[in-house]
Amino acid sequence: MQFLVSVLDDKTNSATADEMTAISAFNERIIADGNWVFAGGLAAPGAATVVDNRGAEAIFTDGPYLESKEYIAGLWIMQAEDLETARKLVTEASKACNRRLEVRPFL
C-alpha cells in the first residue's frame, strides 16, 4: 500500500538545521527499509495556480485553492504493509520534522 503523508505548517522553509538533520536521518532509514517512494517540500500557497478546464475554456487562478492558516508545506509518499505500519512511520516522521502530519492511503 502507498500513503500520502502531508506536512502541515503555517510557514514555508521553516525547518531548523536540527530538524533538517533529523528529517534526513529519517529519510535515509525509510529508504533503506523500503518504505520510501518520494518526498519533497512545497512552495508557499501564494505560488499556486488553480486550473479549471471543465468549461469551454481553461480558467487559471493565482493563489491557493483554499485560504487557511496552515497548509501542506511538504509531503512524503510512503509504502507500507498496512495503515498501522504507516501510522508508526508517520509518528516517527512527525517527531523528526517537528510538525503535525496527515496520513492518507491511496485508493
mmCIF file with all atom_site columns, C-alpha atoms in Angstrom:
data_model
loop_
_atom_site.group_PDB
_atom_site.id
_atom_site.type_symbol
_atom_site.label_atom_id
_atom_site.label_alt_id
_atom_site.label_comp_id
_atom_site.label_asym_id
_atom_site.label_entity_id
_atom_site.label_seq_id
_atom_site.pdbx_PDB_ins_code
_atom_site.Cartn_x
_atom_site.Cartn_y
_atom_site.Cartn_z
_atom_site.occupancy
_atom_site.B_iso_or_equiv
_atom_site.pdbx_formal_charge
_atom_site.auth_seq_id
_atom_site.auth_comp_id
_atom_site.auth_asym_id
_atom_site.auth_atom_id
_atom_site.pdbx_PDB_model_num
ATOM 1   C CA . MET A 1 1   ? 0.000   0.000  0.000   1.00 0.00 ? 1   MET A CA 1
ATOM 2   C CA . GLN A 1 2   ? 1.078   3.569  -0.602  1.00 0.00 ? 2   GLN A CA 1
ATOM 3   C CA . PHE A 1 3   ? 0.267   6.551  1.596   1.00 0.00 ? 3   PHE A CA 1
ATOM 4   C CA . LEU A 1 4   ? 0.323   10.323 1.173   1.00 0.00 ? 4   LEU A CA 1
ATOM 5   C CA . VAL A 1 5   ? 1.856   11.982 4.224   1.00 0.00 ? 5   VAL A CA 1
ATOM 6   C CA . SER A 1 6   ? 1.182   15.734 4.273   1.00 0.00 ? 6   SER A CA 1
ATOM 7   C CA . VAL A 1 7   ? 3.387   18.029 6.356   1.00 0.00 ? 7   VAL A CA 1
ATOM 8   C CA . LEU A 1 8   ? 1.209   20.743 7.916   1.00 0.00 ? 8   LEU A CA 1
ATOM 9   C CA . ASP A 1 9   ? 2.777   24.115 8.678   1.00 0.00 ? 9   ASP A CA 1
ATOM 10  C CA . ASP A 1 10  ? 1.975   27.817 8.658   1.00 0.00 ? 10  ASP A CA 1
ATOM 11  C CA . LYS A 1 11  ? 5.316   28.851 7.133   1.00 0.00 ? 11  LYS A CA 1
ATOM 12  C CA . THR A 1 12  ? 7.446   27.879 4.146   1.00 0.00 ? 12  THR A CA 1
ATOM 13  C CA . ASN A 1 13  ? 11.040  26.666 4.613   1.00 0.00 ? 13  ASN A CA 1
ATOM 14  C CA . SER A 1 14  ? 10.656  26.889 8.388   1.00 0.00 ? 14  SER A CA 1
ATOM 15  C CA . ALA A 1 15  ? 12.697  23.802 9.329   1.00 0.00 ? 15  ALA A CA 1
ATOM 16  C CA . THR A 1 16  ? 15.689  24.442 11.556  1.00 0.00 ? 16  THR A CA 1
ATOM 17  C CA . ALA A 1 17  ? 19.103  22.902 10.869  1.00 0.00 ? 17  ALA A CA 1
ATOM 18  C CA . ASP A 1 18  ? 18.465  20.311 13.606  1.00 0.00 ? 18  ASP A CA 1
ATOM 19  C CA . GLU A 1 19  ? 15.079  19.434 12.096  1.00 0.00 ? 19  GLU A CA 1
ATOM 20  C CA . MET A 1 20  ? 16.631  19.057 8.636   1.00 0.00 ? 20  MET A CA 1
ATOM 21  C CA . THR A 1 21  ? 19.273  16.725 10.094  1.00 0.00 ? 21  THR A CA 1
ATOM 22  C CA . ALA A 1 22  ? 16.557  14.631 11.764  1.00 0.00 ? 22  ALA A CA 1
ATOM 23  C CA . ILE A 1 23  ? 14.467  14.565 8.560   1.00 0.00 ? 23  ILE A CA 1
ATOM 24  C CA . SER A 1 24  ? 17.499  13.452 6.518   1.00 0.00 ? 24  SER A CA 1
ATOM 25  C CA . ALA A 1 25  ? 18.253  10.660 9.009   1.00 0.00 ? 25  ALA A CA 1
ATOM 26  C CA . PHE A 1 26  ? 14.607  9.529  8.934   1.00 0.00 ? 26  PHE A CA 1
ATOM 27  C CA . ASN A 1 27  ? 14.591  9.589  5.121   1.00 0.00 ? 27  ASN A CA 1
ATOM 28  C CA . GLU A 1 28  ? 17.790  7.538  4.935   1.00 0.00 ? 28  GLU A CA 1
ATOM 29  C CA . ARG A 1 29  ? 16.263  4.927  7.230   1.00 0.00 ? 29  ARG A CA 1
ATOM 30  C CA . ILE A 1 30  ? 12.984  4.587  5.329   1.00 0.00 ? 30  ILE A CA 1
ATOM 31  C CA . ILE A 1 31  ? 14.908  4.385  2.043   1.00 0.00 ? 31  ILE A CA 1
ATOM 32  C CA . ALA A 1 32  ? 16.996  1.540  3.493   1.00 0.00 ? 32  ALA A CA 1
ATOM 33  C CA . ASP A 1 33  ? 13.854  -0.178 4.844   1.00 0.00 ? 33  ASP A CA 1
ATOM 34  C CA . GLY A 1 34  ? 11.991  0.050  1.511   1.00 0.00 ? 34  GLY A CA 1
ATOM 35  C CA . ASN A 1 35  ? 9.277   2.455  2.696   1.00 0.00 ? 35  ASN A CA 1
ATOM 36  C CA . TRP A 1 36  ? 10.432  5.472  0.660   1.00 0.00 ? 36  TRP A CA 1
ATOM 37  C CA . VAL A 1 37  ? 8.689   6.332  -2.605  1.00 0.00 ? 37  VAL A CA 1
ATOM 38  C CA . PHE A 1 38  ? 9.086   10.119 -2.830  1.00 0.00 ? 38  PHE A CA 1
ATOM 39  C CA . ALA A 1 39  ? 9.337   13.221 -0.641  1.00 0.00 ? 39  ALA A CA 1
ATOM 40  C CA . GLY A 1 40  ? 9.656   16.942 -1.148  1.00 0.00 ? 40  GLY A CA 1
ATOM 41  C CA . GLY A 1 41  ? 8.902   20.397 0.145   1.00 0.00 ? 41  GLY A CA 1
ATOM 42  C CA . LEU A 1 42  ? 6.392   22.719 -1.481  1.00 0.00 ? 42  LEU A CA 1
ATOM 43  C CA . ALA A 1 43  ? 6.453   26.433 -2.243  1.00 0.00 ? 43  ALA A CA 1
ATOM 44  C CA . ALA A 1 44  ? 4.105   28.716 -0.312  1.00 0.00 ? 44  ALA A CA 1
ATOM 45  C CA . PRO A 1 45  ? 0.412   28.642 -1.313  1.00 0.00 ? 45  PRO A CA 1
ATOM 46  C CA . GLY A 1 46  ? 0.802   32.043 -2.973  1.00 0.00 ? 46  GLY A CA 1
ATOM 47  C CA . ALA A 1 47  ? 2.895   30.326 -5.655  1.00 0.00 ? 47  ALA A CA 1
ATOM 48  C CA . ALA A 1 48  ? -0.008  28.016 -6.568  1.00 0.00 ? 48  ALA A CA 1
ATOM 49  C CA . THR A 1 49  ? -2.131  28.156 -9.695  1.00 0.00 ? 49  THR A CA 1
ATOM 50  C CA . VAL A 1 50  ? -5.607  26.624 -9.733  1.00 0.00 ? 50  VAL A CA 1
ATOM 51  C CA . VAL A 1 51  ? -6.626  25.279 -13.156 1.00 0.00 ? 51  VAL A CA 1
ATOM 52  C CA . ASP A 1 52  ? -10.292 24.672 -14.041 1.00 0.00 ? 52  ASP A CA 1
ATOM 53  C CA . ASN A 1 53  ? -10.813 23.268 -17.518 1.00 0.00 ? 53  ASN A CA 1
ATOM 54  C CA . ARG A 1 54  ? -14.347 21.943 -17.001 1.00 0.00 ? 54  ARG A CA 1
ATOM 55  C CA . GLY A 1 55  ? -15.970 24.546 -19.257 1.00 0.00 ? 55  GLY A CA 1
ATOM 56  C CA . ALA A 1 56  ? -15.409 25.871 -22.733 1.00 0.00 ? 56  ALA A CA 1
ATOM 57  C CA . GLU A 1 57  ? -12.076 27.468 -21.794 1.00 0.00 ? 57  GLU A CA 1
ATOM 58  C CA . ALA A 1 58  ? -9.485  26.811 -19.129 1.00 0.00 ? 58  ALA A CA 1
ATOM 59  C CA . ILE A 1 59  ? -9.540  29.252 -16.226 1.00 0.00 ? 59  ILE A CA 1
ATOM 60  C CA . PHE A 1 60  ? -6.279  29.896 -14.358 1.00 0.00 ? 60  PHE A CA 1
ATOM 61  C CA . THR A 1 61  ? -6.455  31.488 -10.911 1.00 0.00 ? 61  THR A CA 1
ATOM 62  C CA . ASP A 1 62  ? -3.375  32.576 -8.976  1.00 0.00 ? 62  ASP A CA 1
ATOM 63  C CA . GLY A 1 63  ? -3.001  31.637 -5.351  1.00 0.00 ? 63  GLY A CA 1
ATOM 64  C CA . PRO A 1 64  ? -4.224  28.803 -3.191  1.00 0.00 ? 64  PRO A CA 1
ATOM 65  C CA . TYR A 1 65  ? -7.424  26.866 -3.716  1.00 0.00 ? 65  TYR A CA 1
ATOM 66  C CA . LEU A 1 66  ? -8.286  27.354 -0.036  1.00 0.00 ? 66  LEU A CA 1
ATOM 67  C CA . GLU A 1 67  ? -7.358  30.156 2.330   1.00 0.00 ? 67  GLU A CA 1
ATOM 68  C CA . SER A 1 68  ? -6.091  28.662 5.560   1.00 0.00 ? 68  SER A CA 1
ATOM 69  C CA . LYS A 1 69  ? -3.668  29.430 8.370   1.00 0.00 ? 69  LYS A CA 1
ATOM 70  C CA . GLU A 1 70  ? -1.977  26.050 7.880   1.00 0.00 ? 70  GLU A CA 1
ATOM 71  C CA . TYR A 1 71  ? -1.233  24.397 4.568   1.00 0.00 ? 71  TYR A CA 1
ATOM 72  C CA . ILE A 1 72  ? 0.669   21.487 3.087   1.00 0.00 ? 72  ILE A CA 1
ATOM 73  C CA . ALA A 1 73  ? 4.307   22.568 3.260   1.00 0.00 ? 73  ALA A CA 1
ATOM 74  C CA . GLY A 1 74  ? 5.758   19.251 2.103   1.00 0.00 ? 74  GLY A CA 1
ATOM 75  C CA . LEU A 1 75  ? 4.943   15.612 1.609   1.00 0.00 ? 75  LEU A CA 1
ATOM 76  C CA . TRP A 1 76  ? 6.136   12.052 1.641   1.00 0.00 ? 76  TRP A CA 1
ATOM 77  C CA . ILE A 1 77  ? 4.806   9.186  -0.411  1.00 0.00 ? 77  ILE A CA 1
ATOM 78  C CA . MET A 1 78  ? 5.463   6.106  1.714   1.00 0.00 ? 78  MET A CA 1
ATOM 79  C CA . GLN A 1 79  ? 4.990   2.433  1.128   1.00 0.00 ? 79  GLN A CA 1
ATOM 80  C CA . ALA A 1 80  ? 3.891   0.148  3.977   1.00 0.00 ? 80  ALA A CA 1
ATOM 81  C CA . GLU A 1 81  ? 2.139   -3.181 4.508   1.00 0.00 ? 81  GLU A CA 1
ATOM 82  C CA . ASP A 1 82  ? -0.918  -1.599 6.111   1.00 0.00 ? 82  ASP A CA 1
ATOM 83  C CA . LEU A 1 83  ? -2.274  1.542  7.769   1.00 0.00 ? 83  LEU A CA 1
ATOM 84  C CA . GLU A 1 84  ? -0.967  0.547  11.201  1.00 0.00 ? 84  GLU A CA 1
ATOM 85  C CA . THR A 1 85  ? 2.603   0.265  9.858   1.00 0.00 ? 85  THR A CA 1
ATOM 86  C CA . ALA A 1 86  ? 2.195   3.579  8.018   1.00 0.00 ? 86  ALA A CA 1
ATOM 87  C CA . ARG A 1 87  ? 0.947   5.240  11.219  1.00 0.00 ? 87  ARG A CA 1
ATOM 88  C CA . LYS A 1 88  ? 4.057   4.059  13.068  1.00 0.00 ? 88  LYS A CA 1
ATOM 89  C CA . LEU A 1 89  ? 6.294   5.515  10.340  1.00 0.00 ? 89  LEU A CA 1
ATOM 90  C CA . VAL A 1 90  ? 4.355   8.780  10.334  1.00 0.00 ? 90  VAL A CA 1
ATOM 91  C CA . THR A 1 91  ? 4.651   9.000  14.128  1.00 0.00 ? 91  THR A CA 1
ATOM 92  C CA . GLU A 1 92  ? 8.444   8.879  13.694  1.00 0.00 ? 92  GLU A CA 1
ATOM 93  C CA . ALA A 1 93  ? 8.286   11.368 10.810  1.00 0.00 ? 93  ALA A CA 1
ATOM 94  C CA . SER A 1 94  ? 6.282   13.824 12.917  1.00 0.00 ? 94  SER A CA 1
ATOM 95  C CA . LYS A 1 95  ? 8.941   13.687 15.623  1.00 0.00 ? 95  LYS A CA 1
ATOM 96  C CA . ALA A 1 96  ? 11.745  14.117 13.052  1.00 0.00 ? 96  ALA A CA 1
ATOM 97  C CA . CYS A 1 97  ? 10.253  17.160 11.324  1.00 0.00 ? 97  CYS A CA 1
ATOM 98  C CA . ASN A 1 98  ? 8.581   18.593 14.438  1.00 0.00 ? 98  ASN A CA 1
ATOM 99  C CA . ARG A 1 99  ? 5.315   19.167 12.569  1.00 0.00 ? 99  ARG A CA 1
ATOM 100 C CA . ARG A 1 100 ? 1.797   17.758 12.532  1.00 0.00 ? 100 ARG A CA 1
ATOM 101 C CA . LEU A 1 101 ? 1.304   15.260 9.717   1.00 0.00 ? 101 LEU A CA 1
ATOM 102 C CA . GLU A 1 102 ? -1.719  13.830 7.949   1.00 0.00 ? 102 GLU A CA 1
ATOM 103 C CA . VAL A 1 103 ? -1.552  10.307 6.513   1.00 0.00 ? 103 VAL A CA 1
ATOM 104 C CA . ARG A 1 104 ? -3.991  9.077  3.854   1.00 0.00 ? 104 ARG A CA 1
ATOM 105 C CA . PRO A 1 105 ? -3.950  5.838  1.882   1.00 0.00 ? 105 PRO A CA 1
ATOM 106 C CA . PHE A 1 106 ? -4.064  5.935  -1.896  1.00 0.00 ? 106 PHE A CA 1
ATOM 107 C CA . LEU A 1 107 ? -7.109  4.174  -3.355  1.00 0.00 ? 107 LEU A CA 1
#
